[in-house]
Amino acid sequence: MSDGDKQANQIKRVVIKIGSSSLTSTHGEISRKKLEKLVEQIVELKDAGYETAVVSSGAVAAGYRKLGCIERPTTLPEKQAAASIGQGLLMESYSELFLSHGYVASQILITRSDFSDEIRYENMKNTLNVLLDRGIIPIINENDTVTVDRLKFGDNDTLSAKVAALIDADQLLILSDINGLYTDNPNKNPDAKMLEKVFSITPEIEAAAGGSDSSVGTGGMKSKIAAFKIAMASGIHSFLGKAGTPDILMDAVQGKAKGTYFEIKPDAFNLDHEQQWIAFHSGPEGKIFINQQAKSNIINEKICIALEDIIEVNGSFDEGAVVRIFDETKEEIGLGRINYSSDALIQKNVQEKPVIEQESFVYAKDFMALETV
């Protein structure tokens, strides 16, 4: 059995992210031809036994001309109005095309606050699992019509990575208008080389990531690198390739597509669901500072943080909140779910439970994406 066949047999749940430029015409409207080709490839995966969820951009791009705008709008109200038109058009097209192949598509619109609220987070996961288990194809997008700037994901690259982690996907496929990750911007540097495999996101890779070159999309290479950080920290193999490439999806899951594979080393540390929520979704509410011995204990010896380890408490938070953890030198160590309120810690009113248990602690170097919180 070839490596490609072995990988294909192992990968059963796939999240596919489709960018705006991969779906729309030069006039900014939905390209029926592009959409049909992508749907046909997704159907091929479904027929081969894969569970597929689609994170699809394109709502604003599809709707702004029907709103009466000549160019893509720049103000938030116009973007949201365009999305309210375009999302319906986008979903109608997906539903019709998938039904013609015998598959049912569903619509899920998500905001960042859906991830930060633990109850809604669990509800999303349960809903998606039911849909996937029953052969439905979820079409997921950010709820642009109601989301305010401070609660936006910013682009669907980040959303696709968070969805992939949420549903324990085996692989994340990000389709774009570029055919992989390069050592530099290939549009500006003819000597830039495409990386076929990436095992870790290095500072050099981050430095090479630029802005968006698309007039209809919001996510550039920088946002894709942030997405791959989340996926890799969650133990999910990922791929970046060009949307218009024939058979790109099937080739990608079989390990033979032209593009960049972001692969997980066998001995790599992966965050579990609790740690993923703490690291990527929680929204820390305060800070605690611990002594150097406690820092070494929780990182190296996996010993919980106790009351006597704390040298300072900043902010107001309740029991069960997620807080940022610093050492005596003000260096940020990571995040943790705290067992006591800030008042209880200040008053030293604690019981037998540790302040932060080891399984509720996430070391910053383990998830590599502290800035995405």
Short mmCIF file of C-alpha atoms in Angstrom, two decimals:
data_model
loop_
_atom_site.label_atom_id
_atom_site.label_comp_id
_atom_site.label_asym_id
_atom_site.label_seq_id
_atom_site.Cartn_x
_atom_site.Cartn_y
_atom_site.Cartn_z
CA MET A 1 0.00 0.00 0.00
CA SER A 2 1.40 3.41 -0.95
CA ASP A 3 1.80 6.25 1.54
CA GLY A 4 -0.95 8.10 -0.33
CA ASP A 5 -3.38 5.17 -0.04
CA LYS A 6 -2.53 4.70 3.63
CA GLN A 7 -3.15 8.38 4.35
CA ALA A 8 -6.46 8.31 2.45
CA ASN A 9 -7.64 5.30 4.45
CA GLN A 10 -6.81 7.04 7.71
CA ILE A 11 -8.49 10.35 6.89
CA LYS A 12 -12.26 10.16 7.21
CA ARG A 13 -13.42 13.56 8.48
CA VAL A 14 -12.35 16.54 6.43
CA VAL A 15 -13.01 20.28 6.77
CA ILE A 16 -12.74 22.22 3.50
CA LYS A 17 -12.30 25.97 3.54
CA ILE A 18 -13.24 27.77 0.33
CA GLY A 19 -12.26 31.42 -0.09
CA SER A 20 -14.26 34.14 -1.79
CA SER A 21 -11.98 34.32 -4.82
CA SER A 22 -12.50 30.59 -5.35
CA LEU A 23 -16.28 31.06 -5.67
CA THR A 24 -16.92 34.37 -7.35
CA SER A 25 -16.54 35.81 -10.83
CA THR A 26 -14.46 38.87 -11.71
CA HIS A 27 -17.69 40.86 -11.31
CA GLY A 28 -17.99 39.81 -7.67
CA GLU A 29 -20.97 37.50 -8.12
CA ILE A 30 -21.19 33.76 -7.53
CA SER A 31 -19.56 31.86 -10.38
CA ARG A 32 -21.83 28.92 -11.11
CA LYS A 33 -19.04 27.20 -13.02
CA LYS A 34 -16.57 27.44 -10.11
CA LEU A 35 -19.17 26.32 -7.59
CA GLU A 36 -20.23 23.34 -9.70
CA LYS A 37 -16.64 22.11 -10.00
CA LEU A 38 -16.04 22.41 -6.26
CA VAL A 39 -19.30 20.66 -5.40
CA GLU A 40 -18.45 17.82 -7.80
CA GLN A 41 -15.13 17.33 -5.99
CA ILE A 42 -16.81 17.35 -2.57
CA VAL A 43 -19.34 14.81 -3.85
CA GLU A 44 -16.43 12.63 -4.99
CA LEU A 45 -15.11 12.68 -1.42
CA LYS A 46 -18.56 11.86 -0.04
CA ASP A 47 -18.95 8.97 -2.47
CA ALA A 48 -15.57 7.66 -1.31
CA GLY A 49 -16.78 7.59 2.31
CA TYR A 50 -15.44 10.85 3.71
CA GLU A 51 -17.37 13.03 6.13
CA THR A 52 -17.08 16.60 4.89
CA ALA A 53 -17.83 19.99 6.38
CA VAL A 54 -17.42 23.12 4.26
CA VAL A 55 -16.42 26.52 5.61
CA SER A 56 -17.41 28.80 2.78
CA SER A 57 -16.69 32.47 2.24
CA GLY A 58 -18.41 34.45 -0.48
CA ALA A 59 -21.53 35.94 1.14
CA VAL A 60 -20.43 39.57 0.93
CA ALA A 61 -18.83 39.11 -2.47
CA ALA A 62 -21.97 37.43 -3.79
CA GLY A 63 -24.38 40.05 -2.43
CA TYR A 64 -22.84 43.48 -2.73
CA ARG A 65 -23.72 44.11 -6.39
CA LYS A 66 -27.33 43.17 -5.75
CA LEU A 67 -27.25 45.70 -2.92
CA GLY A 68 -26.49 48.32 -5.55
CA CYS A 69 -22.79 48.75 -4.78
CA ILE A 70 -20.40 49.03 -7.71
CA GLU A 71 -17.41 47.97 -5.63
CA ARG A 72 -17.06 45.76 -2.56
CA PRO A 73 -18.36 47.85 0.38
CA THR A 74 -16.01 49.08 3.08
CA THR A 75 -18.44 50.16 5.81
CA LEU A 76 -19.71 47.60 8.32
CA PRO A 77 -23.46 48.23 7.71
CA GLU A 78 -23.04 47.80 3.95
CA LYS A 79 -20.96 44.65 4.39
CA GLN A 80 -23.59 43.18 6.69
CA ALA A 81 -26.40 44.13 4.32
CA ALA A 82 -24.52 42.57 1.40
CA ALA A 83 -23.92 39.41 3.45
CA SER A 84 -27.63 39.14 4.23
CA ILE A 85 -28.33 39.01 0.49
CA GLY A 86 -25.35 36.95 -0.52
CA GLN A 87 -25.63 34.28 2.17
CA GLY A 88 -29.06 33.26 0.92
CA LEU A 89 -27.85 33.13 -2.68
CA LEU A 90 -24.80 31.12 -1.67
CA MET A 91 -26.77 28.59 0.37
CA GLU A 92 -29.43 28.23 -2.33
CA SER A 93 -26.74 27.35 -4.87
CA TYR A 94 -25.03 24.86 -2.55
CA SER A 95 -28.30 23.15 -1.63
CA GLU A 96 -29.44 22.83 -5.22
CA LEU A 97 -26.14 21.43 -6.45
CA PHE A 98 -25.69 18.92 -3.63
CA LEU A 99 -29.31 17.74 -3.94
CA SER A 100 -28.71 17.06 -7.64
CA HIS A 101 -26.08 14.54 -6.50
CA GLY A 102 -28.28 13.04 -3.78
CA TYR A 103 -26.76 14.85 -0.79
CA VAL A 104 -28.32 17.27 1.67
CA ALA A 105 -26.56 20.46 2.76
CA SER A 106 -27.25 22.40 5.97
CA GLN A 107 -26.41 25.96 6.94
CA ILE A 108 -24.61 26.96 10.13
CA LEU A 109 -23.75 30.61 10.85
CA ILE A 110 -21.27 31.18 13.68
CA THR A 111 -19.86 34.09 15.66
CA ARG A 112 -16.75 34.17 17.83
CA SER A 113 -18.94 34.35 20.94
CA ASP A 114 -20.39 30.94 20.01
CA PHE A 115 -16.94 29.51 20.68
CA SER A 116 -16.24 31.53 23.81
CA ASP A 117 -19.47 30.41 25.52
CA GLU A 118 -18.88 26.82 26.68
CA ILE A 119 -22.54 25.77 26.46
CA ARG A 120 -22.89 27.04 22.89
CA TYR A 121 -19.51 25.52 22.07
CA GLU A 122 -20.76 22.09 23.15
CA ASN A 123 -24.06 22.61 21.31
CA MET A 124 -22.20 23.44 18.10
CA LYS A 125 -20.04 20.35 18.43
CA ASN A 126 -23.04 18.11 19.09
CA THR A 127 -25.03 19.56 16.18
CA LEU A 128 -22.14 19.18 13.74
CA ASN A 129 -21.49 15.61 14.86
CA VAL A 130 -25.14 14.66 14.29
CA LEU A 131 -25.11 16.19 10.82
CA LEU A 132 -21.85 14.51 9.83
CA ASP A 133 -22.88 11.15 11.28
CA ARG A 134 -26.04 11.26 9.14
CA GLY A 135 -24.25 12.14 5.93
CA ILE A 136 -25.27 15.80 5.79
CA ILE A 137 -22.82 18.40 4.46
CA PRO A 138 -22.70 21.42 6.80
CA ILE A 139 -22.01 24.71 5.03
CA ILE A 140 -20.47 26.97 7.66
CA ASN A 141 -19.83 30.70 7.56
CA GLU A 142 -19.39 33.56 9.96
CA ASN A 143 -22.67 35.29 10.80
CA ASP A 144 -21.58 38.53 9.13
CA THR A 145 -25.00 40.19 9.36
CA VAL A 146 -24.88 40.50 13.17
CA THR A 147 -21.20 40.27 14.15
CA VAL A 148 -19.49 43.43 15.36
CA ASP A 149 -15.81 44.01 14.56
CA ARG A 150 -14.49 43.15 18.01
CA LEU A 151 -16.20 39.74 17.90
CA LYS A 152 -15.30 38.82 14.32
CA PHE A 153 -12.97 35.98 13.39
CA GLY A 154 -11.57 38.35 10.77
CA ASP A 155 -11.54 35.69 8.07
CA ASN A 156 -12.74 32.16 7.46
CA ASP A 157 -9.25 30.68 7.66
CA THR A 158 -9.35 31.01 11.44
CA LEU A 159 -12.95 29.80 11.55
CA SER A 160 -12.13 26.70 9.51
CA ALA A 161 -9.29 25.73 11.86
CA LYS A 162 -11.49 26.18 14.91
CA VAL A 163 -14.26 24.11 13.33
CA ALA A 164 -11.75 21.38 12.42
CA ALA A 165 -10.58 21.23 16.03
CA LEU A 166 -14.14 21.32 17.33
CA ILE A 167 -15.21 18.21 15.42
CA ASP A 168 -11.91 16.29 15.67
CA ALA A 169 -11.33 16.46 11.93
CA ASP A 170 -8.58 14.33 10.45
CA GLN A 171 -7.57 16.97 7.92
CA LEU A 172 -8.13 20.64 7.14
CA LEU A 173 -7.99 21.64 3.47
CA ILE A 174 -7.70 25.35 2.76
CA LEU A 175 -8.33 26.23 -0.87
CA SER A 176 -7.07 29.61 -2.02
CA ASP A 177 -5.91 31.53 -5.07
CA ILE A 178 -2.31 30.50 -4.36
CA ASN A 179 -0.95 26.98 -4.76
CA GLY A 180 0.98 26.72 -1.51
CA LEU A 181 3.21 28.36 1.06
CA TYR A 182 6.35 29.99 -0.28
CA THR A 183 9.60 31.10 1.32
CA ASP A 184 8.69 34.63 0.16
CA ASN A 185 5.96 36.38 -1.82
CA PRO A 186 6.18 34.70 -5.28
CA ASN A 187 4.52 37.72 -6.90
CA LYS A 188 7.44 39.91 -5.81
CA ASN A 189 10.34 37.49 -5.55
CA PRO A 190 10.89 35.16 -8.54
CA ASP A 191 13.32 33.09 -6.45
CA ALA A 192 10.67 32.22 -3.86
CA LYS A 193 10.28 28.48 -3.45
CA MET A 194 7.16 26.58 -2.48
CA LEU A 195 7.41 24.47 0.67
CA GLU A 196 5.96 21.00 0.11
CA LYS A 197 5.91 19.99 3.79
CA VAL A 198 5.89 21.99 7.02
CA PHE A 199 6.26 20.36 10.45
CA SER A 200 6.29 23.51 12.57
CA ILE A 201 5.50 27.20 12.16
CA THR A 202 8.87 28.90 12.52
CA PRO A 203 9.55 32.65 12.86
CA GLU A 204 10.92 32.52 9.29
CA ILE A 205 7.64 31.15 7.99
CA GLU A 206 5.67 33.80 9.85
CA ALA A 207 7.94 36.53 8.50
CA ALA A 208 7.33 35.33 4.94
CA ALA A 209 3.54 35.55 5.34
CA GLY A 210 2.13 38.70 3.74
CA GLY A 211 -1.27 40.32 3.27
CA SER A 212 -4.18 39.43 1.02
CA ASP A 213 -3.61 39.69 -2.73
CA SER A 214 -7.28 39.13 -3.50
CA SER A 215 -9.73 41.95 -4.11
CA VAL A 216 -12.69 39.86 -2.93
CA GLY A 217 -11.24 38.02 0.07
CA THR A 218 -10.17 39.07 3.55
CA GLY A 219 -7.66 36.38 4.45
CA GLY A 220 -4.04 36.53 3.29
CA MET A 221 -1.17 34.18 4.01
CA LYS A 222 -0.78 35.59 7.52
CA SER A 223 -4.30 34.49 8.44
CA LYS A 224 -3.69 31.07 6.94
CA ILE A 225 -0.54 30.62 9.04
CA ALA A 226 -2.57 31.51 12.15
CA ALA A 227 -5.15 28.89 11.11
CA PHE A 228 -2.51 26.22 10.58
CA LYS A 229 -1.09 26.99 14.03
CA ILE A 230 -4.46 26.18 15.59
CA ALA A 231 -4.88 23.03 13.50
CA MET A 232 -1.39 21.72 14.20
CA ALA A 233 -1.67 22.42 17.93
CA SER A 234 -4.92 20.42 17.84
CA GLY A 235 -3.26 17.45 16.11
CA ILE A 236 -4.86 18.04 12.70
CA HIS A 237 -2.99 17.57 9.44
CA SER A 238 -3.60 20.44 7.01
CA PHE A 239 -3.13 21.35 3.36
CA LEU A 240 -2.98 24.57 1.37
CA GLY A 241 -3.58 24.48 -2.38
CA LYS A 242 -5.10 26.30 -5.32
CA ALA A 243 -8.84 25.97 -5.69
CA GLY A 244 -8.93 25.80 -9.49
CA THR A 245 -6.59 22.81 -9.70
CA PRO A 246 -8.37 19.73 -11.13
CA ASP A 247 -9.08 17.01 -8.53
CA ILE A 248 -7.38 19.08 -5.82
CA LEU A 249 -9.53 17.72 -2.98
CA MET A 250 -9.14 14.00 -3.67
CA ASP A 251 -5.47 14.42 -4.44
CA ALA A 252 -5.00 16.40 -1.20
CA VAL A 253 -6.49 13.70 1.05
CA GLN A 254 -4.41 11.10 -0.77
CA GLY A 255 -1.22 13.07 -0.20
CA LYS A 256 -0.39 13.69 -3.85
CA ALA A 257 -1.69 17.19 -4.57
CA LYS A 258 0.51 20.11 -5.51
CA GLY A 259 0.55 22.41 -2.51
CA THR A 260 1.86 22.59 1.04
CA TYR A 261 1.15 19.91 3.63
CA PHE A 262 1.27 20.90 7.30
CA GLU A 263 2.00 17.61 9.03
CA ILE A 264 2.02 16.52 12.65
CA LYS A 265 5.08 14.70 13.92
CA PRO A 266 4.29 11.37 15.66
CA ASP A 267 5.74 12.63 18.95
CA ALA A 268 4.14 16.09 18.77
CA PHE A 269 2.14 17.38 21.76
CA ASN A 270 -1.55 17.87 20.96
CA LEU A 271 -4.10 19.79 22.99
CA ASP A 272 -7.21 17.94 24.16
CA HIS A 273 -10.67 19.53 23.88
CA GLU A 274 -10.48 21.20 27.28
CA GLN A 275 -7.07 22.67 26.46
CA GLN A 276 -8.22 23.75 23.00
CA TRP A 277 -11.11 25.70 24.48
CA ILE A 278 -8.82 27.34 27.03
CA ALA A 279 -6.17 28.18 24.45
CA PHE A 280 -8.23 29.37 21.52
CA HIS A 281 -11.71 30.39 22.65
CA SER A 282 -11.95 31.27 26.32
CA GLY A 283 -11.12 34.97 26.53
CA PRO A 284 -8.97 35.27 29.69
CA GLU A 285 -10.50 37.43 32.43
CA GLY A 286 -7.56 38.21 34.71
CA LYS A 287 -3.92 37.55 35.58
CA ILE A 288 -2.01 35.70 38.26
CA PHE A 289 1.73 35.84 38.91
CA ILE A 290 3.54 32.80 40.30
CA ASN A 291 7.04 32.22 41.66
CA GLN A 292 9.80 30.64 39.59
CA GLN A 293 9.65 27.30 41.42
CA ALA A 294 5.93 27.00 40.67
CA LYS A 295 6.63 27.80 37.02
CA SER A 296 9.14 24.95 36.84
CA ASN A 297 6.76 22.65 38.74
CA ILE A 298 3.78 23.03 36.41
CA ILE A 299 5.82 23.00 33.19
CA ASN A 300 8.39 20.33 33.94
CA GLU A 301 7.00 18.30 36.82
CA LYS A 302 3.28 18.61 35.95
CA ILE A 303 2.55 19.79 39.51
CA CYS A 304 -0.57 21.91 40.08
CA ILE A 305 -0.42 25.57 41.11
CA ALA A 306 -1.18 26.09 44.81
CA LEU A 307 -2.12 29.20 46.78
CA GLU A 308 1.40 29.57 48.21
CA ASP A 309 2.77 29.73 44.64
CA ILE A 310 0.90 32.96 43.85
CA ILE A 311 2.66 36.27 44.39
CA GLU A 312 0.10 38.61 42.80
CA VAL A 313 -3.50 38.64 41.52
CA ASN A 314 -4.68 41.16 38.92
CA GLY A 315 -8.24 41.74 37.71
CA SER A 316 -11.61 40.48 38.83
CA PHE A 317 -12.75 36.98 37.94
CA ASP A 318 -15.06 34.24 39.17
CA GLU A 319 -14.39 30.60 39.95
CA GLY A 320 -13.97 28.63 36.72
CA ALA A 321 -12.67 31.58 34.69
CA VAL A 322 -9.61 31.33 32.46
CA VAL A 323 -6.70 33.54 33.50
CA ARG A 324 -3.31 34.43 32.09
CA ILE A 325 -0.37 33.13 34.10
CA PHE A 326 2.91 35.04 34.46
CA ASP A 327 6.12 34.41 36.33
CA GLU A 328 7.98 36.82 38.62
CA THR A 329 9.74 38.44 35.64
CA LYS A 330 6.39 39.28 33.99
CA GLU A 331 6.96 36.65 31.29
CA GLU A 332 3.71 35.02 30.20
CA ILE A 333 3.73 31.29 30.84
CA GLY A 334 0.32 30.26 29.55
CA LEU A 335 -3.35 30.01 30.43
CA GLY A 336 -5.31 28.11 33.06
CA ARG A 337 -8.81 27.56 34.38
CA ILE A 338 -8.88 28.80 37.96
CA ASN A 339 -10.70 27.04 40.81
CA TYR A 340 -11.27 30.18 42.91
CA SER A 341 -12.47 33.73 42.41
CA SER A 342 -10.06 36.66 42.59
CA ASP A 343 -11.63 37.71 45.91
CA ALA A 344 -11.10 34.23 47.38
CA LEU A 345 -7.46 34.22 46.32
CA ILE A 346 -6.78 37.69 47.72
CA GLN A 347 -8.48 36.76 51.00
CA LYS A 348 -6.75 33.33 50.95
CA ASN A 349 -10.14 31.71 51.33
CA VAL A 350 -9.38 28.42 49.57
CA GLN A 351 -10.17 24.78 50.26
CA GLU A 352 -8.25 21.62 49.39
CA LYS A 353 -8.41 22.02 45.61
CA PRO A 354 -5.33 23.49 43.91
CA VAL A 355 -5.66 26.95 42.40
CA ILE A 356 -5.03 25.61 38.88
CA GLU A 357 -4.91 21.91 38.11
CA GLN A 358 -2.36 20.58 35.67
CA GLU A 359 -4.98 19.30 33.20
CA SER A 360 -6.51 22.80 33.06
CA PHE A 361 -3.20 24.49 32.26
CA VAL A 362 -1.96 25.25 28.74
CA TYR A 363 1.70 26.10 28.29
CA ALA A 364 2.10 28.91 25.74
CA LYS A 365 4.83 27.07 23.84
CA ASP A 366 2.59 24.04 23.42
CA PHE A 367 -0.09 25.83 21.44
CA MET A 368 2.05 28.47 19.73
CA ALA A 369 -0.86 30.83 19.10
CA LEU A 370 -1.37 32.86 22.25
CA GLU A 371 -2.05 35.94 20.13
CA THR A 372 -5.17 34.32 18.63
CA VAL A 373 -6.97 34.20 22.00
#
